[in-house]
Amino acid sequence: MQKNKVDNVTALLQMRDDMKSYADAAEKLAESIAVMADVLISIGQKHKAELDALEHIDPPADETKSAESKANEKPVTLEDVRAVLAKRSAEGLKEKVKSLLQSHGAKRLSDVKPEEYSTLLAEAEVLKDA
């Protein structure tokens, strides 16, 4: 009976020591993770600063071309849109033309806001009989 108690106490003491070792290892792991997180944040901030600096140097070629082409484009006029809409109506797409105008909040072309002309023109150009 006495040997059983000693064995149990020994086992409990061993378990306590093992749990302390596990707790110490978990604490070291948490400290390592915190250090790694700090390093990663520092690296991310450094690279973000580098990217921000590079973005101000040269805009991508696509942006330069699109800005140039927009500057060279003449603004879409009411007459431009009217011509395409009249053509689509003559092609038998009168209902689709009406629907397109309504999608821009208008009953007639003259009700469409000038800033919407380019969008309306692009939509009218791709109208198809379906």
Short mmCIF file of N, CA and C in Angstrom, two decimals:
data_model
loop_
_atom_site.label_atom_id
_atom_site.label_comp_id
_atom_site.label_asym_id
_atom_site.label_seq_id
_atom_site.Cartn_x
_atom_site.Cartn_y
_atom_site.Cartn_z
N MET A 1 0.81 -1.18 0.00
CA MET A 1 0.00 0.00 0.00
C MET A 1 0.87 1.27 0.00
N GLN A 2 1.89 1.25 0.82
CA GLN A 2 2.81 2.37 0.94
C GLN A 2 3.52 2.61 -0.40
N LYS A 3 3.92 1.54 -1.07
CA LYS A 3 4.61 1.65 -2.37
C LYS A 3 3.70 2.29 -3.40
N ASN A 4 2.41 1.95 -3.39
CA ASN A 4 1.43 2.53 -4.31
C ASN A 4 1.34 4.05 -4.13
N LYS A 5 1.33 4.47 -2.87
CA LYS A 5 1.23 5.91 -2.60
C LYS A 5 2.48 6.63 -3.08
N VAL A 6 3.63 6.02 -2.86
CA VAL A 6 4.89 6.62 -3.30
C VAL A 6 4.91 6.70 -4.83
N ASP A 7 4.48 5.64 -5.50
CA ASP A 7 4.43 5.63 -6.96
C ASP A 7 3.48 6.71 -7.50
N ASN A 8 2.34 6.85 -6.83
CA ASN A 8 1.37 7.87 -7.25
C ASN A 8 1.93 9.28 -7.07
N VAL A 9 2.58 9.51 -5.94
CA VAL A 9 3.17 10.82 -5.67
C VAL A 9 4.29 11.09 -6.69
N THR A 10 5.09 10.07 -6.95
CA THR A 10 6.17 10.22 -7.93
C THR A 10 5.60 10.56 -9.31
N ALA A 11 4.55 9.86 -9.69
CA ALA A 11 3.91 10.11 -10.98
C ALA A 11 3.34 11.53 -11.04
N LEU A 12 2.71 11.96 -9.97
CA LEU A 12 2.15 13.33 -9.93
C LEU A 12 3.25 14.38 -9.99
N LEU A 13 4.36 14.13 -9.31
CA LEU A 13 5.48 15.07 -9.36
C LEU A 13 6.07 15.13 -10.77
N GLN A 14 6.15 13.98 -11.43
CA GLN A 14 6.66 13.95 -12.81
C GLN A 14 5.71 14.72 -13.74
N MET A 15 4.41 14.52 -13.54
CA MET A 15 3.42 15.23 -14.36
C MET A 15 3.54 16.74 -14.14
N ARG A 16 3.73 17.15 -12.88
CA ARG A 16 3.90 18.58 -12.59
C ARG A 16 5.11 19.15 -13.31
N ASP A 17 6.23 18.41 -13.26
CA ASP A 17 7.46 18.85 -13.92
C ASP A 17 7.26 18.93 -15.44
N ASP A 18 6.57 17.94 -16.01
CA ASP A 18 6.30 17.93 -17.45
C ASP A 18 5.43 19.13 -17.85
N MET A 19 4.41 19.40 -17.04
CA MET A 19 3.52 20.52 -17.34
C MET A 19 4.26 21.84 -17.25
N LYS A 20 5.18 21.95 -16.28
CA LYS A 20 5.98 23.17 -16.17
C LYS A 20 6.86 23.33 -17.41
N SER A 21 7.44 22.24 -17.87
CA SER A 21 8.27 22.29 -19.08
C SER A 21 7.44 22.71 -20.29
N TYR A 22 6.22 22.14 -20.39
CA TYR A 22 5.33 22.52 -21.51
C TYR A 22 4.95 24.00 -21.44
N ALA A 23 4.69 24.48 -20.23
CA ALA A 23 4.33 25.89 -20.07
C ALA A 23 5.50 26.79 -20.45
N ASP A 24 6.71 26.41 -20.04
CA ASP A 24 7.90 27.19 -20.40
C ASP A 24 8.09 27.21 -21.92
N ALA A 25 7.90 26.05 -22.56
CA ALA A 25 8.05 25.97 -24.01
C ALA A 25 6.99 26.82 -24.71
N ALA A 26 5.76 26.79 -24.20
CA ALA A 26 4.69 27.59 -24.79
C ALA A 26 5.00 29.08 -24.63
N GLU A 27 5.55 29.48 -23.52
CA GLU A 27 5.90 30.88 -23.29
C GLU A 27 7.00 31.32 -24.26
N LYS A 28 8.02 30.47 -24.45
CA LYS A 28 9.09 30.79 -25.39
C LYS A 28 8.55 30.88 -26.82
N LEU A 29 7.63 29.98 -27.15
CA LEU A 29 7.02 30.00 -28.48
C LEU A 29 6.24 31.30 -28.69
N ALA A 30 5.48 31.71 -27.69
CA ALA A 30 4.71 32.96 -27.79
C ALA A 30 5.65 34.15 -27.97
N GLU A 31 6.76 34.16 -27.24
CA GLU A 31 7.74 35.25 -27.38
C GLU A 31 8.33 35.26 -28.78
N SER A 32 8.64 34.08 -29.32
CA SER A 32 9.20 33.98 -30.67
C SER A 32 8.20 34.47 -31.71
N ILE A 33 6.94 34.11 -31.53
CA ILE A 33 5.90 34.55 -32.47
C ILE A 33 5.76 36.06 -32.42
N ALA A 34 5.82 36.65 -31.24
CA ALA A 34 5.72 38.11 -31.10
C ALA A 34 6.89 38.79 -31.81
N VAL A 35 8.09 38.25 -31.66
CA VAL A 35 9.26 38.81 -32.33
C VAL A 35 9.11 38.71 -33.85
N MET A 36 8.65 37.54 -34.32
CA MET A 36 8.45 37.34 -35.77
C MET A 36 7.40 38.31 -36.30
N ALA A 37 6.33 38.53 -35.55
CA ALA A 37 5.28 39.46 -35.97
C ALA A 37 5.85 40.87 -36.10
N ASP A 38 6.67 41.28 -35.14
CA ASP A 38 7.30 42.61 -35.19
C ASP A 38 8.19 42.74 -36.42
N VAL A 39 8.96 41.69 -36.71
CA VAL A 39 9.84 41.71 -37.88
C VAL A 39 9.02 41.81 -39.16
N LEU A 40 7.96 41.01 -39.26
CA LEU A 40 7.12 41.04 -40.46
C LEU A 40 6.45 42.40 -40.64
N ILE A 41 5.98 43.00 -39.57
CA ILE A 41 5.37 44.33 -39.66
C ILE A 41 6.41 45.34 -40.13
N SER A 42 7.60 45.26 -39.59
CA SER A 42 8.68 46.17 -39.99
C SER A 42 9.01 46.01 -41.48
N ILE A 43 9.10 44.78 -41.93
CA ILE A 43 9.39 44.52 -43.35
C ILE A 43 8.26 45.06 -44.22
N GLY A 44 7.03 44.81 -43.80
CA GLY A 44 5.88 45.30 -44.57
C GLY A 44 5.86 46.80 -44.68
N GLN A 45 6.17 47.49 -43.58
CA GLN A 45 6.20 48.95 -43.60
C GLN A 45 7.31 49.46 -44.51
N LYS A 46 8.45 48.79 -44.48
CA LYS A 46 9.58 49.20 -45.32
C LYS A 46 9.21 49.05 -46.79
N HIS A 47 8.61 47.91 -47.15
CA HIS A 47 8.24 47.68 -48.54
C HIS A 47 7.11 48.61 -48.99
N LYS A 48 6.20 48.91 -48.10
CA LYS A 48 5.12 49.84 -48.45
C LYS A 48 5.70 51.21 -48.74
N ALA A 49 6.64 51.64 -47.92
CA ALA A 49 7.28 52.94 -48.14
C ALA A 49 8.01 52.95 -49.48
N GLU A 50 8.68 51.85 -49.80
CA GLU A 50 9.39 51.76 -51.08
C GLU A 50 8.41 51.80 -52.25
N LEU A 51 7.32 51.07 -52.14
CA LEU A 51 6.31 51.07 -53.21
C LEU A 51 5.69 52.45 -53.38
N ASP A 52 5.38 53.10 -52.27
CA ASP A 52 4.81 54.45 -52.35
C ASP A 52 5.77 55.40 -53.06
N ALA A 53 7.05 55.27 -52.76
CA ALA A 53 8.04 56.13 -53.40
C ALA A 53 8.12 55.83 -54.90
N LEU A 54 8.05 54.57 -55.27
CA LEU A 54 8.12 54.19 -56.68
C LEU A 54 6.89 54.66 -57.45
N GLU A 55 5.73 54.63 -56.84
CA GLU A 55 4.51 55.04 -57.52
C GLU A 55 4.55 56.50 -57.90
N HIS A 56 5.28 57.31 -57.15
CA HIS A 56 5.34 58.73 -57.45
C HIS A 56 6.37 59.06 -58.52
N ILE A 57 7.23 58.12 -58.83
CA ILE A 57 8.29 58.38 -59.80
C ILE A 57 7.74 58.33 -61.22
N ASP A 58 7.28 57.17 -61.65
CA ASP A 58 6.77 56.99 -63.00
C ASP A 58 5.44 56.27 -62.96
N PRO A 59 4.39 56.89 -63.47
CA PRO A 59 3.13 56.14 -63.53
C PRO A 59 3.26 55.02 -64.55
N PRO A 60 2.53 53.93 -64.37
CA PRO A 60 2.58 52.84 -65.35
C PRO A 60 2.21 53.35 -66.74
N ALA A 61 2.78 52.72 -67.75
CA ALA A 61 2.56 53.15 -69.13
C ALA A 61 1.08 53.16 -69.49
N ASP A 62 0.31 52.20 -68.98
CA ASP A 62 -1.12 52.14 -69.26
C ASP A 62 -1.82 53.42 -68.83
N GLU A 63 -1.50 53.90 -67.63
CA GLU A 63 -2.14 55.10 -67.12
C GLU A 63 -1.76 56.32 -67.95
N THR A 64 -0.50 56.38 -68.38
CA THR A 64 -0.05 57.50 -69.19
C THR A 64 -0.78 57.51 -70.53
N LYS A 65 -0.88 56.34 -71.16
CA LYS A 65 -1.56 56.25 -72.45
C LYS A 65 -3.03 56.59 -72.33
N SER A 66 -3.69 56.07 -71.29
CA SER A 66 -5.12 56.33 -71.16
C SER A 66 -5.37 57.80 -70.86
N ALA A 67 -4.52 58.43 -70.08
CA ALA A 67 -4.68 59.85 -69.79
C ALA A 67 -4.47 60.66 -71.06
N GLU A 68 -3.47 60.28 -71.87
CA GLU A 68 -3.22 60.98 -73.12
C GLU A 68 -4.38 60.79 -74.09
N SER A 69 -4.87 59.56 -74.19
CA SER A 69 -5.95 59.31 -75.14
C SER A 69 -7.23 60.02 -74.72
N LYS A 70 -7.49 60.09 -73.41
CA LYS A 70 -8.66 60.82 -72.95
C LYS A 70 -8.53 62.31 -73.25
N ALA A 71 -7.32 62.82 -73.11
CA ALA A 71 -7.11 64.24 -73.39
C ALA A 71 -7.29 64.54 -74.88
N ASN A 72 -6.94 63.56 -75.73
CA ASN A 72 -7.05 63.76 -77.17
C ASN A 72 -8.45 63.49 -77.71
N GLU A 73 -9.27 62.77 -76.94
CA GLU A 73 -10.62 62.47 -77.40
C GLU A 73 -11.48 63.71 -77.34
N LYS A 74 -12.33 63.84 -78.36
CA LYS A 74 -13.27 64.96 -78.29
C LYS A 74 -14.46 64.50 -77.47
N PRO A 75 -15.09 65.40 -76.76
CA PRO A 75 -16.23 65.01 -75.95
C PRO A 75 -17.40 64.54 -76.81
N VAL A 76 -18.14 63.57 -76.27
CA VAL A 76 -19.30 63.04 -76.99
C VAL A 76 -20.41 64.08 -76.93
N THR A 77 -21.02 64.36 -78.07
CA THR A 77 -22.08 65.36 -78.13
C THR A 77 -23.45 64.70 -78.23
N LEU A 78 -24.46 65.50 -78.03
CA LEU A 78 -25.83 65.05 -78.18
C LEU A 78 -26.06 64.51 -79.59
N GLU A 79 -25.48 65.17 -80.56
CA GLU A 79 -25.64 64.75 -81.96
C GLU A 79 -25.00 63.39 -82.22
N ASP A 80 -23.85 63.12 -81.58
CA ASP A 80 -23.19 61.81 -81.72
C ASP A 80 -24.11 60.70 -81.23
N VAL A 81 -24.68 60.92 -80.06
CA VAL A 81 -25.56 59.91 -79.46
C VAL A 81 -26.83 59.78 -80.29
N ARG A 82 -27.39 60.91 -80.72
CA ARG A 82 -28.62 60.90 -81.51
C ARG A 82 -28.43 60.08 -82.80
N ALA A 83 -27.29 60.23 -83.44
CA ALA A 83 -27.03 59.51 -84.70
C ALA A 83 -27.03 58.00 -84.48
N VAL A 84 -26.38 57.54 -83.43
CA VAL A 84 -26.32 56.10 -83.17
C VAL A 84 -27.69 55.57 -82.74
N LEU A 85 -28.39 56.32 -81.89
CA LEU A 85 -29.72 55.88 -81.46
C LEU A 85 -30.70 55.83 -82.64
N ALA A 86 -30.62 56.80 -83.54
CA ALA A 86 -31.49 56.81 -84.73
C ALA A 86 -31.18 55.60 -85.61
N LYS A 87 -29.91 55.29 -85.75
CA LYS A 87 -29.51 54.13 -86.55
C LYS A 87 -30.07 52.84 -85.93
N ARG A 88 -29.93 52.70 -84.60
CA ARG A 88 -30.44 51.50 -83.93
C ARG A 88 -31.97 51.42 -84.04
N SER A 89 -32.65 52.54 -83.95
CA SER A 89 -34.12 52.54 -84.10
C SER A 89 -34.50 52.11 -85.51
N ALA A 90 -33.76 52.60 -86.50
CA ALA A 90 -34.03 52.23 -87.90
C ALA A 90 -33.75 50.75 -88.15
N GLU A 91 -32.89 50.17 -87.34
CA GLU A 91 -32.58 48.74 -87.47
C GLU A 91 -33.61 47.87 -86.77
N GLY A 92 -34.66 48.50 -86.23
CA GLY A 92 -35.72 47.74 -85.57
C GLY A 92 -35.51 47.55 -84.08
N LEU A 93 -34.64 48.32 -83.51
CA LEU A 93 -34.34 48.19 -82.08
C LEU A 93 -34.94 49.34 -81.26
N LYS A 94 -36.08 49.85 -81.73
CA LYS A 94 -36.69 51.02 -81.10
C LYS A 94 -36.99 50.77 -79.61
N GLU A 95 -37.52 49.59 -79.27
CA GLU A 95 -37.84 49.29 -77.87
C GLU A 95 -36.58 49.22 -77.01
N LYS A 96 -35.52 48.68 -77.57
CA LYS A 96 -34.26 48.62 -76.82
C LYS A 96 -33.68 50.02 -76.62
N VAL A 97 -33.87 50.88 -77.61
CA VAL A 97 -33.41 52.27 -77.49
C VAL A 97 -34.19 52.96 -76.37
N LYS A 98 -35.50 52.76 -76.34
CA LYS A 98 -36.33 53.34 -75.28
C LYS A 98 -35.88 52.85 -73.91
N SER A 99 -35.64 51.55 -73.82
CA SER A 99 -35.20 50.94 -72.56
C SER A 99 -33.86 51.50 -72.13
N LEU A 100 -32.98 51.71 -73.09
CA LEU A 100 -31.66 52.27 -72.81
C LEU A 100 -31.79 53.69 -72.26
N LEU A 101 -32.65 54.49 -72.87
CA LEU A 101 -32.87 55.85 -72.38
C LEU A 101 -33.44 55.82 -70.95
N GLN A 102 -34.38 54.91 -70.71
CA GLN A 102 -34.99 54.81 -69.38
C GLN A 102 -33.95 54.40 -68.34
N SER A 103 -33.00 53.57 -68.74
CA SER A 103 -31.96 53.16 -67.79
C SER A 103 -31.09 54.35 -67.37
N HIS A 104 -31.14 55.41 -68.16
CA HIS A 104 -30.42 56.65 -67.82
C HIS A 104 -31.36 57.68 -67.22
N GLY A 105 -32.56 57.23 -66.85
CA GLY A 105 -33.52 58.11 -66.19
C GLY A 105 -34.16 59.13 -67.11
N ALA A 106 -34.29 58.78 -68.39
CA ALA A 106 -34.83 59.74 -69.36
C ALA A 106 -35.91 59.11 -70.22
N LYS A 107 -36.86 59.95 -70.64
CA LYS A 107 -37.86 59.51 -71.62
C LYS A 107 -37.38 59.82 -73.02
N ARG A 108 -36.65 60.93 -73.13
CA ARG A 108 -36.13 61.38 -74.43
C ARG A 108 -34.63 61.62 -74.30
N LEU A 109 -33.97 61.63 -75.42
CA LEU A 109 -32.52 61.85 -75.42
C LEU A 109 -32.17 63.20 -74.80
N SER A 110 -32.99 64.20 -75.04
CA SER A 110 -32.69 65.53 -74.49
C SER A 110 -32.76 65.56 -72.96
N ASP A 111 -33.37 64.53 -72.35
CA ASP A 111 -33.43 64.44 -70.89
C ASP A 111 -32.16 63.84 -70.27
N VAL A 112 -31.31 63.24 -71.10
CA VAL A 112 -30.08 62.61 -70.60
C VAL A 112 -29.05 63.69 -70.26
N LYS A 113 -28.37 63.50 -69.13
CA LYS A 113 -27.35 64.45 -68.70
C LYS A 113 -26.13 64.34 -69.62
N PRO A 114 -25.54 65.46 -70.01
CA PRO A 114 -24.38 65.43 -70.90
C PRO A 114 -23.23 64.56 -70.41
N GLU A 115 -23.03 64.46 -69.10
CA GLU A 115 -21.94 63.63 -68.59
C GLU A 115 -22.19 62.14 -68.80
N GLU A 116 -23.42 61.78 -69.17
CA GLU A 116 -23.75 60.38 -69.43
C GLU A 116 -23.70 60.03 -70.93
N TYR A 117 -23.43 61.02 -71.78
CA TYR A 117 -23.42 60.78 -73.23
C TYR A 117 -22.45 59.69 -73.64
N SER A 118 -21.24 59.72 -73.11
CA SER A 118 -20.24 58.73 -73.55
C SER A 118 -20.67 57.31 -73.16
N THR A 119 -21.23 57.15 -71.97
CA THR A 119 -21.70 55.83 -71.54
C THR A 119 -22.87 55.38 -72.39
N LEU A 120 -23.82 56.29 -72.61
CA LEU A 120 -24.99 55.97 -73.43
C LEU A 120 -24.58 55.61 -74.85
N LEU A 121 -23.63 56.34 -75.40
CA LEU A 121 -23.15 56.06 -76.75
C LEU A 121 -22.52 54.66 -76.82
N ALA A 122 -21.68 54.33 -75.85
CA ALA A 122 -21.03 53.01 -75.82
C ALA A 122 -22.08 51.90 -75.72
N GLU A 123 -23.10 52.11 -74.89
CA GLU A 123 -24.17 51.11 -74.74
C GLU A 123 -24.98 50.98 -76.02
N ALA A 124 -25.24 52.10 -76.68
CA ALA A 124 -26.04 52.08 -77.91
C ALA A 124 -25.27 51.40 -79.05
N GLU A 125 -23.97 51.59 -79.07
CA GLU A 125 -23.17 51.01 -80.15
C GLU A 125 -23.17 49.47 -80.10
N VAL A 126 -23.36 48.90 -78.92
CA VAL A 126 -23.33 47.44 -78.82
C VAL A 126 -24.73 46.82 -78.78
N LEU A 127 -25.78 47.63 -78.94
CA LEU A 127 -27.13 47.07 -78.98
C LEU A 127 -27.26 46.09 -80.12
N LYS A 128 -27.86 44.97 -79.83
CA LYS A 128 -28.07 43.94 -80.86
C LYS A 128 -29.52 43.48 -80.79
N ASP A 129 -29.99 42.93 -81.87
CA ASP A 129 -31.32 42.35 -81.91
C ASP A 129 -31.24 40.98 -81.25
N ALA A 130 -31.95 40.82 -80.15
CA ALA A 130 -31.89 39.52 -79.45
C ALA A 130 -33.27 39.00 -79.16
#
